[in-house]
Short mmCIF file of C-alpha atoms in Angstrom, two decimals:
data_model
loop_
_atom_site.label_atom_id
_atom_site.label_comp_id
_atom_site.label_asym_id
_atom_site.label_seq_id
_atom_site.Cartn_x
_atom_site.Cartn_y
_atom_site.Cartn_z
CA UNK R 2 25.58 75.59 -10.26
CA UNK R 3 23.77 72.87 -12.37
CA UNK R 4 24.53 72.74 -16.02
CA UNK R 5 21.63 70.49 -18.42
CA UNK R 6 23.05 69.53 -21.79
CA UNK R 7 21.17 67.53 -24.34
CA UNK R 8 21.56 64.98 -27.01
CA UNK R 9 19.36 63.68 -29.62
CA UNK R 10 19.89 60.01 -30.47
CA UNK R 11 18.19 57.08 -33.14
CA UNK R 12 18.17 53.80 -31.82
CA UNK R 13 17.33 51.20 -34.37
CA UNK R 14 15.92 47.97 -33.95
CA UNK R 15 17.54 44.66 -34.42
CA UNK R 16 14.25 43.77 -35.72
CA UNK R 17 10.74 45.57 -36.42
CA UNK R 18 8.65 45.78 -32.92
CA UNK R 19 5.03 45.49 -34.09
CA UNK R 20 2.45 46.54 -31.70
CA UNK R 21 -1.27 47.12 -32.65
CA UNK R 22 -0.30 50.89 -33.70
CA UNK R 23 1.98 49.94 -36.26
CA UNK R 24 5.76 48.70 -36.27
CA UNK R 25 8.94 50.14 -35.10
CA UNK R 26 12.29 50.21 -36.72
CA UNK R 27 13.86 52.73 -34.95
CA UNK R 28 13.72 54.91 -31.68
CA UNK R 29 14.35 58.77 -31.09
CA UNK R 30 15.55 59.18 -27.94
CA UNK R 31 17.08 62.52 -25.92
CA UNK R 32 19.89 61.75 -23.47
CA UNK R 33 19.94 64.51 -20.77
CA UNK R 34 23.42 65.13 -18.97
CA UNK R 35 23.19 67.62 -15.50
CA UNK R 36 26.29 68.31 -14.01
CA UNK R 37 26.61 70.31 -10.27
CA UNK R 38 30.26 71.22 -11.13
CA UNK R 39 31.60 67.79 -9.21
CA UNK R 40 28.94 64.91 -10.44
CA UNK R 41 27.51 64.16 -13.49
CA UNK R 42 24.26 62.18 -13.89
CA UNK R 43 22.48 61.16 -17.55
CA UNK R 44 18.75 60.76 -17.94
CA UNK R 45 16.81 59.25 -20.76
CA UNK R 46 14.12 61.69 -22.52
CA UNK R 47 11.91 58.20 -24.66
CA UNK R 48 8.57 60.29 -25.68
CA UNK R 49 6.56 57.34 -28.15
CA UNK R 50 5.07 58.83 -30.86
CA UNK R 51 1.31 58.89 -31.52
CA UNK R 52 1.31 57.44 -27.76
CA UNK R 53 3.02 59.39 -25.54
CA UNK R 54 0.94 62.71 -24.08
CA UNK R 55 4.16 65.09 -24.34
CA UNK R 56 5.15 63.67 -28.28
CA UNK R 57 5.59 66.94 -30.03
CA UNK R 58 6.80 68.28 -33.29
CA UNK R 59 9.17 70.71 -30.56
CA UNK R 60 10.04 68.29 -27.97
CA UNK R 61 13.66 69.41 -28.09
CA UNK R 62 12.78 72.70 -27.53
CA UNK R 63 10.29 71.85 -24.57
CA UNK R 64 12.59 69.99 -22.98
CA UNK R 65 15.20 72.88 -23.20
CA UNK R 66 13.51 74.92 -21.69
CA UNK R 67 12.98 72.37 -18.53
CA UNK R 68 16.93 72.20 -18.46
CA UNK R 69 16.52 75.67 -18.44
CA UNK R 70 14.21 75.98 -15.37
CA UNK R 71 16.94 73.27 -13.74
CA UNK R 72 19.71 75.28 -14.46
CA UNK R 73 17.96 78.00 -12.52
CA UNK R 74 16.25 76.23 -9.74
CA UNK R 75 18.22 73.47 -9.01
CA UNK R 76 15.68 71.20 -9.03
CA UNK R 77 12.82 69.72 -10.90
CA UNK R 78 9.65 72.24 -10.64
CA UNK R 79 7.47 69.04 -10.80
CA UNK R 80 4.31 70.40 -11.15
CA UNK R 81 5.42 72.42 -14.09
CA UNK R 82 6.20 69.00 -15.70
CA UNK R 83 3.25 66.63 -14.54
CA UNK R 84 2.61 66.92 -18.43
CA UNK R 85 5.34 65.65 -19.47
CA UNK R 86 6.30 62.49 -18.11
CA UNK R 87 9.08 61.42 -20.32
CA UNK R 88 10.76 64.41 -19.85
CA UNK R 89 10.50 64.45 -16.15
CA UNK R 90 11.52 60.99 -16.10
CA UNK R 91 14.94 61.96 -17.71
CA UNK R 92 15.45 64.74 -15.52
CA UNK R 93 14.65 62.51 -12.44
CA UNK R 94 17.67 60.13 -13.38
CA UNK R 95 19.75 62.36 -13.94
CA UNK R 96 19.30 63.80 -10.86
CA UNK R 97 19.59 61.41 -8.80
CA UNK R 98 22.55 60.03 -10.42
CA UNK R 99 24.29 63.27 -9.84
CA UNK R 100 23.00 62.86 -6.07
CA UNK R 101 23.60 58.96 -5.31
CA UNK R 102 25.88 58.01 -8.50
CA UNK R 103 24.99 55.33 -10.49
CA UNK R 104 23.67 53.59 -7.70
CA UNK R 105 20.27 55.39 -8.30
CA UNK R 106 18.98 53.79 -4.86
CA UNK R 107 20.06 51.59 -2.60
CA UNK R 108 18.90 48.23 -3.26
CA UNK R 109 19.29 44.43 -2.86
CA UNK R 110 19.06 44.73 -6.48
CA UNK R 111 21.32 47.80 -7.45
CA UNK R 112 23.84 45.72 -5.04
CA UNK R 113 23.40 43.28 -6.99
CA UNK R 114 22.43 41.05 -4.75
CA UNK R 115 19.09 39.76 -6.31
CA UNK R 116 17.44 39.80 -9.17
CA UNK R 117 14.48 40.92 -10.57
CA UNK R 118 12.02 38.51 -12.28
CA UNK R 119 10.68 39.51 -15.51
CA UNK R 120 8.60 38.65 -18.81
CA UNK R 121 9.46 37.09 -21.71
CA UNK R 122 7.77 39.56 -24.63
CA UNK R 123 6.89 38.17 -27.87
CA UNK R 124 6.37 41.00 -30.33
CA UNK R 125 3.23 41.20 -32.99
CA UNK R 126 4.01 38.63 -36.35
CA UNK R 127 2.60 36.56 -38.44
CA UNK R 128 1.41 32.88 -36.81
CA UNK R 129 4.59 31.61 -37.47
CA UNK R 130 7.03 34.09 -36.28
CA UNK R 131 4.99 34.50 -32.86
CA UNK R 132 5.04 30.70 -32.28
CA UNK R 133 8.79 30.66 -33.04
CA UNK R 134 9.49 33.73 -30.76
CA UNK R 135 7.37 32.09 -27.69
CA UNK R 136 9.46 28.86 -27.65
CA UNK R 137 12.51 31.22 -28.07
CA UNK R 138 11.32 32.53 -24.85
CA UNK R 139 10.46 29.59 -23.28
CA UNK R 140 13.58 27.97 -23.68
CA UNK R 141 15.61 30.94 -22.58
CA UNK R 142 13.82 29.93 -19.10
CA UNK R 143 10.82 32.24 -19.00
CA UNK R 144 8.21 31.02 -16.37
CA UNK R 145 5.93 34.10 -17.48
CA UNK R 146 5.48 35.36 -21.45
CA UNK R 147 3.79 38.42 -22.50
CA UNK R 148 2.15 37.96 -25.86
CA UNK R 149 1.18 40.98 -27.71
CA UNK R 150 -2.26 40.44 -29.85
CA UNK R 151 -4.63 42.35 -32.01
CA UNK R 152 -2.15 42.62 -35.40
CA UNK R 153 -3.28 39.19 -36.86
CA UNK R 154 -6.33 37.37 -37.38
CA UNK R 155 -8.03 36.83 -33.85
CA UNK R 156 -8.50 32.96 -34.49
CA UNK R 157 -4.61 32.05 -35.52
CA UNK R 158 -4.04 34.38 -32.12
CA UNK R 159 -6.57 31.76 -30.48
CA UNK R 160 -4.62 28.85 -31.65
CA UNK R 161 -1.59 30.29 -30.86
CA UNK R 162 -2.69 30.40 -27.33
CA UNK R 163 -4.14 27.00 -27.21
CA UNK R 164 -1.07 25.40 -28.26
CA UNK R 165 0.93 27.00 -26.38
CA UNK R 166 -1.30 25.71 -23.55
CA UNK R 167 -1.45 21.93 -24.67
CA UNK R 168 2.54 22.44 -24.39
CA UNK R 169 2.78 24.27 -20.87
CA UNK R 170 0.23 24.30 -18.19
CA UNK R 171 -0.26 27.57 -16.53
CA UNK R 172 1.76 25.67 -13.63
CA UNK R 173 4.65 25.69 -15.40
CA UNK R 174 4.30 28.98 -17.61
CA UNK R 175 2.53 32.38 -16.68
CA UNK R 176 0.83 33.67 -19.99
CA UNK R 177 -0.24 37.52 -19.90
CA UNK R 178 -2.00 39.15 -22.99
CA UNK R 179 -1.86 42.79 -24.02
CA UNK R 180 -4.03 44.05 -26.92
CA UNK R 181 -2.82 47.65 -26.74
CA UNK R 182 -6.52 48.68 -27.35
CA UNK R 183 -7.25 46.24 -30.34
CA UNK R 184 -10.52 44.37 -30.03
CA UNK R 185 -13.76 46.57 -31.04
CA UNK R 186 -15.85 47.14 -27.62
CA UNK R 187 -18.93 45.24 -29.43
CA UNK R 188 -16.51 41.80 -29.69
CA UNK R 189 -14.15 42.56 -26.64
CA UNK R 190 -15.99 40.72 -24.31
CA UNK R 191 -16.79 37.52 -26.33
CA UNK R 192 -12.68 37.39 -27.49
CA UNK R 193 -12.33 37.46 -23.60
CA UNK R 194 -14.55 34.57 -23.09
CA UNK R 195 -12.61 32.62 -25.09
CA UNK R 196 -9.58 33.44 -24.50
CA UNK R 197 -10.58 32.95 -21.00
CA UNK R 198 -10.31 28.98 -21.24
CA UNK R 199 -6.60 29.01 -21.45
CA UNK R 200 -5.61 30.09 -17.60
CA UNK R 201 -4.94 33.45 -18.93
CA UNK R 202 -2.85 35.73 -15.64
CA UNK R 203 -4.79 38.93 -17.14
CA UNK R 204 -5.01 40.97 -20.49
CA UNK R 205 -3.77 44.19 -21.21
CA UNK R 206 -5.81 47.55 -23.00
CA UNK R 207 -8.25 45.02 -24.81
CA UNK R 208 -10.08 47.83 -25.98
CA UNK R 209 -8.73 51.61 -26.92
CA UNK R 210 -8.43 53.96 -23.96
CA UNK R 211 -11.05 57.16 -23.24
CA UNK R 212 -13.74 54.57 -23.00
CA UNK R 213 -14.43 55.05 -18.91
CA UNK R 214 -17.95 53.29 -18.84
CA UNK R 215 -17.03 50.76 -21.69
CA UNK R 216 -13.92 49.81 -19.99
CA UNK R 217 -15.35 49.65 -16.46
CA UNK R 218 -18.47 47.59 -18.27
CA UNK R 219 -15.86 44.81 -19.34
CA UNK R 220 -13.64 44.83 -15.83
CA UNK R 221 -17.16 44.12 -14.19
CA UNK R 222 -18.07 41.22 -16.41
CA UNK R 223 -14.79 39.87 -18.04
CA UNK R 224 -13.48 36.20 -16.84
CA UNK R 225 -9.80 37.67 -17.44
CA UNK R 226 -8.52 40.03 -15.11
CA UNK R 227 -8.08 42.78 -16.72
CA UNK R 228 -5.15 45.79 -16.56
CA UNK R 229 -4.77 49.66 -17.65
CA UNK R 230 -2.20 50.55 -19.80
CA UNK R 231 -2.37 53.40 -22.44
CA UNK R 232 -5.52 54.26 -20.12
CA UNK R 233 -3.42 55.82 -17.73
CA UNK R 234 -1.46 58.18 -20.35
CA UNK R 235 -2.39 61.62 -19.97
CA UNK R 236 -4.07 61.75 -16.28
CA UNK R 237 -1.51 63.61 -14.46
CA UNK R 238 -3.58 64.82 -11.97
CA UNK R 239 -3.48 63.21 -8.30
CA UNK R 240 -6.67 62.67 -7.88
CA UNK R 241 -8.01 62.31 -11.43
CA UNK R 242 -6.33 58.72 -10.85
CA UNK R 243 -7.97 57.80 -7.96
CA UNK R 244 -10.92 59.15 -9.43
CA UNK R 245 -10.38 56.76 -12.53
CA UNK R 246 -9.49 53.27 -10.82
CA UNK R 247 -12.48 53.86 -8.47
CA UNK R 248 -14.77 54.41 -11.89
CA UNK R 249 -13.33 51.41 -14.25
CA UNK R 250 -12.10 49.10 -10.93
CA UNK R 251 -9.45 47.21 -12.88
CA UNK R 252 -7.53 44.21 -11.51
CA UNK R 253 -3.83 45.55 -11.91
CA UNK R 254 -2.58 48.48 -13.93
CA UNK R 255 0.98 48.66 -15.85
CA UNK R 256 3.42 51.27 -15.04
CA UNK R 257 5.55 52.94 -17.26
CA UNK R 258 7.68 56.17 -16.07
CA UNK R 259 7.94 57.44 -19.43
CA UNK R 260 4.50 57.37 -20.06
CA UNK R 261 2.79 57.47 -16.79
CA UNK R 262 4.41 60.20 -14.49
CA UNK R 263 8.04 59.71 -14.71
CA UNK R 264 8.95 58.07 -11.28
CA UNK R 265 6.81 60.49 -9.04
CA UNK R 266 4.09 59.88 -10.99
CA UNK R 267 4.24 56.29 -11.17
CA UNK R 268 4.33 56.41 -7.21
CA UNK R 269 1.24 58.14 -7.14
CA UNK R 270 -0.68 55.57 -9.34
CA UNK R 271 1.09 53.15 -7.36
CA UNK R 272 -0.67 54.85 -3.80
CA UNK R 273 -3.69 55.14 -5.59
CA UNK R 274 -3.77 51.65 -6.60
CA UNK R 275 -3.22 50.58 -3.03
CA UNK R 276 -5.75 52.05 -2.01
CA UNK R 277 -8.52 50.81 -4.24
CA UNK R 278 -7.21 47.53 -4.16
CA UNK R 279 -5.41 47.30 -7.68
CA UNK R 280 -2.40 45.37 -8.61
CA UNK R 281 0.17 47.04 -9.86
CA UNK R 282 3.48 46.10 -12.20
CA UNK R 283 6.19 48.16 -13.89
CA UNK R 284 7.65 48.29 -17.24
CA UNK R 285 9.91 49.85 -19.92
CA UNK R 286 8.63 51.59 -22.90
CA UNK R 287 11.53 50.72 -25.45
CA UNK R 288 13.80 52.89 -23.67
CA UNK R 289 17.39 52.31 -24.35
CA UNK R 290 19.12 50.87 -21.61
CA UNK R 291 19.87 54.28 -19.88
CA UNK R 292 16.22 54.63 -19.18
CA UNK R 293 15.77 50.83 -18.54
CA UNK R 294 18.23 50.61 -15.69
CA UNK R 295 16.57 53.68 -13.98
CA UNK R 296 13.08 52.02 -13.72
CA UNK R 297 14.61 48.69 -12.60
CA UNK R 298 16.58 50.25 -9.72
CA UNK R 299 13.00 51.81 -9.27
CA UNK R 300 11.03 49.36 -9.72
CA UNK R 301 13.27 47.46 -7.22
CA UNK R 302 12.76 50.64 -4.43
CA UNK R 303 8.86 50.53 -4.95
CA UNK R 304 8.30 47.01 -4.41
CA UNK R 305 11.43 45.99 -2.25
CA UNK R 306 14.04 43.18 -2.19
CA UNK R 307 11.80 40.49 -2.64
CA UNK R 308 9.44 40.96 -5.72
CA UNK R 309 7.60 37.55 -6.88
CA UNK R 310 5.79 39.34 -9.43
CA UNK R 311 7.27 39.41 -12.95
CA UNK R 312 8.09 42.92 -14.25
CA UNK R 313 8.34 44.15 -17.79
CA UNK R 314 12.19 45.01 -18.18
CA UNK R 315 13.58 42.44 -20.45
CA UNK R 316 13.90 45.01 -23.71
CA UNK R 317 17.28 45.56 -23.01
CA UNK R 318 18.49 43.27 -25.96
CA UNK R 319 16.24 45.38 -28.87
CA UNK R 320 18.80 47.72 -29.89
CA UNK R 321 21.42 47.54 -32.90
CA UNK R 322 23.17 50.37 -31.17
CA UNK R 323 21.90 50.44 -27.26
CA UNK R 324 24.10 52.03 -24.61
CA UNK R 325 25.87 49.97 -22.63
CA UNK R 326 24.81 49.44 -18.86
CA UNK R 327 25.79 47.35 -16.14
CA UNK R 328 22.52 44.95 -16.75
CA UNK R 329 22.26 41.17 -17.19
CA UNK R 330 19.11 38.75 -17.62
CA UNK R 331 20.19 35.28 -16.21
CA UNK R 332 17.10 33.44 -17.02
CA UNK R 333 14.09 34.91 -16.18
CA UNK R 334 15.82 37.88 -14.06
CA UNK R 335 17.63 41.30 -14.42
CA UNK R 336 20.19 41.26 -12.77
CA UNK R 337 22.49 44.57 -12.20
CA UNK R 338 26.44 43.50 -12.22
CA UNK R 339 28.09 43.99 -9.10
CA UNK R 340 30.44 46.95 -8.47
CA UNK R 341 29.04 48.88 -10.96
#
C-alpha cells in the first residue's frame, strides 16, 4: 500500500537571484516522500510564485490531497493534475524512484558515464556585477552563457554584450539571452535588431507572455531566433500546444518540468515541437537539487546519450542549505557520480 508524506522546506540563497520579476532570497519548496512498504522514493514539489500556474495561498493542502488520491490509486491520476505541474512533477520522482531507485532511468548519464553540457547563468545586477559574474563563468570553462536582461538600463545591457563579444567570438563562446518578458512590444523588435549584431544563439520571453499575435509578429520578423518560456506556463492541454507553436512558430522553446507539465508534460511539448519543427532545451527552475537531479536524468532519457546542445541545469550551487545529491559540474558538464 503506498504511503505520501510531506515536508515543507526554505531554501535560501547564497546570494539574491534577480530576474525581471523581482529578486529572490529564498525558496519554498515541498519534499514529497511515497513509500510501497519496501522502497522509498522523494520528489520535489518547487511551485514559483507569481509564475507558476498551480502557486496558491493552499498549495499544501492541494497537494495533500494528490498524496491522497496516490495513497488510494497507486498511481498518479494525471489528468487530474495536468494543472499542476509542479506538483505532478514531485509525485513523478518519487515514483519512479520508488520503482527504479535512485537511478531514475537508465542512462549513459545516470551511469555516469557522460556528461551533460550545460549553461553558464549570470543572474540580473548592476553593470558591474553582471560583467564580473560572466568572466566568473567564463573562466570556470563555459563555452555557452545565459545572460538574463531587462533589470538594468537596456544600453549598459548593450555594452555588456558588446564587450563581451570584442573578448570572445561566438566561436569560442555561445551567448543566449532571456528577457523573461521585459522589453515593451512597441521597442522589442528594435532591442532585437541590435542586439542582433553580436552572434546572439537566440533570446528568451523578450516580451511578456499572452501576447499570441504580438509574439508570433516578432518570431516572423526578428534577426534573433527566438524561444518560449513563461509562454508555455499554463497550457496543459495536448493540443492547445500544438495549437500554440503552429500560431507564434518559434525557433526553440525552454522546458521546465516544474512549470511546464512535470515530465509528461514536458514530453508532450517536446512531440509537439517535433513536429512543427521547434527546437527544444530543458531546464531547472531553482529547484533544490532533489528536483534538479530528476530533470537531468530526464533530460538525459529525452534527448539520449549524446546531447551537443547545452541544457539549463547548472543551479545546483545556489543554495545556503541545498540537499545533497550525487551531482558534479566538471567544466561545462553535469556530471552524476558513479555508484550512486
Amino acid at each position: 500500500m503506498m504511503k505520501a508524506d510531506i515536508e515543507e522546506r526554505v531554501l535560501h540563497f547564497k546570494q539574491p537571484a534577480g530576474t525581471s520579476r523581482g529578486v529572490y532570497t529564498e525558496r519554498r519548496v515541498w519534499l514529497v516522500t511515497v513509500s510501497d512498504g519496501s522502497a522509498v522514493g522523494v520528489g520535489e514539489c518547487a511551485p514559483l510564485p507569481d509564475l507558476s500556474c498551480d502557486a496558491r495561498a493552499d498549495y499544501g493542502d492541494v497537494l495533500r490531497g494528490f498524496c491522497d488520491q496516490l495513497e488510494q490509486m497507486g498511481q498518479i491520476d494525471y489528468e487530474a493534475m495536468r494543472d499542476y505541474p509542479s506538483m505532478l512533477f514531485g509525485l513523478e520522482t518519487a515514483l519512479l524512484e520508488v520503482k527504479s531507485g535512485k537511478r531514475l532511468f537508465d542512462t549513459a548519464f545516470s551511469r555516469g558515464e557522460v556528461g551533460i553540457p550545460i549553461n553558464g547563468l549570470v543572474w540580473m545586477g548592476n553593470y558591474d556585477e553582471m560583467l564580473r559574474r560572466m568572466e566568473e563563468k567564463l573562466e570556470q570553462g563555459f563555452r555557452c552563457v545565459k545572460l538574463k536582461i531587462g533589470a538594468i538600463d537596456f544600453d549598459q545591457e548593450l555594452d555588456l554584450v558588446k564587450r563581451i563579444r570584442e573578448r570572445f567570438s561566438f566561436h569560442e563562446v555561445e551567448l543566449r539571452l532571456d528577457a523573461n518578458g521585459a522589453f515593451p512590444y512597441e521597442e522589442a523588435l528594435y532591442k532585437l535588431e541590435l542586439l542582433s549584431q553580436y552572434a546572439i544563439h537566440s533570446i528568451e520571453q523578450p516580451i511578456r507572455q499572452g501576447q499570441w499575435a504580438y509574439m508570433a509578429e516578432l518570431c516572423r520578423e526578428s534577426p534573433l531566433p527566438i524561444a518560449l518560456d513563461e509562454e508555455l506556463i499554463g497550457v496543459n492541454d495536448r493540443e492547445m500546444k500544438s495549437h500554440l507553436l503552429n500560431v507564434i512558430k518559434p525557433a526553440y522553446i525552454v522546458l521546465k518540468p516544474s512549470l511546464h507539465g512535470g515530465m509528461a508534460g514536458c514530453r508532450e511539448w517536446i512531440d509537439a515541437a517535433r513536429q512543427h519543427d521547434v527546437g527544444t532545451w530543458i531546464t531547472s527552475a531553482l529547484e533544490s537539487n532533489v528536483g534538479l537531479n530528476a530533470i537531468a536524468q530526464f533530460c538525459s532519457v529525452v534527448y539520449g546519450d549524446h546531447i551537443t546542445m547545452p541544457q539549463g541545469l547548472g543551479t545546483g550551487q545556489l543554495f545556503t542549505d541545498n540537499i545533497a545529491m550525487p551531482l558534479e559540474i566538471r567544466g561545462d558538464q553535469l556530471w552524476a557520480l558513479r555508484n550512486s
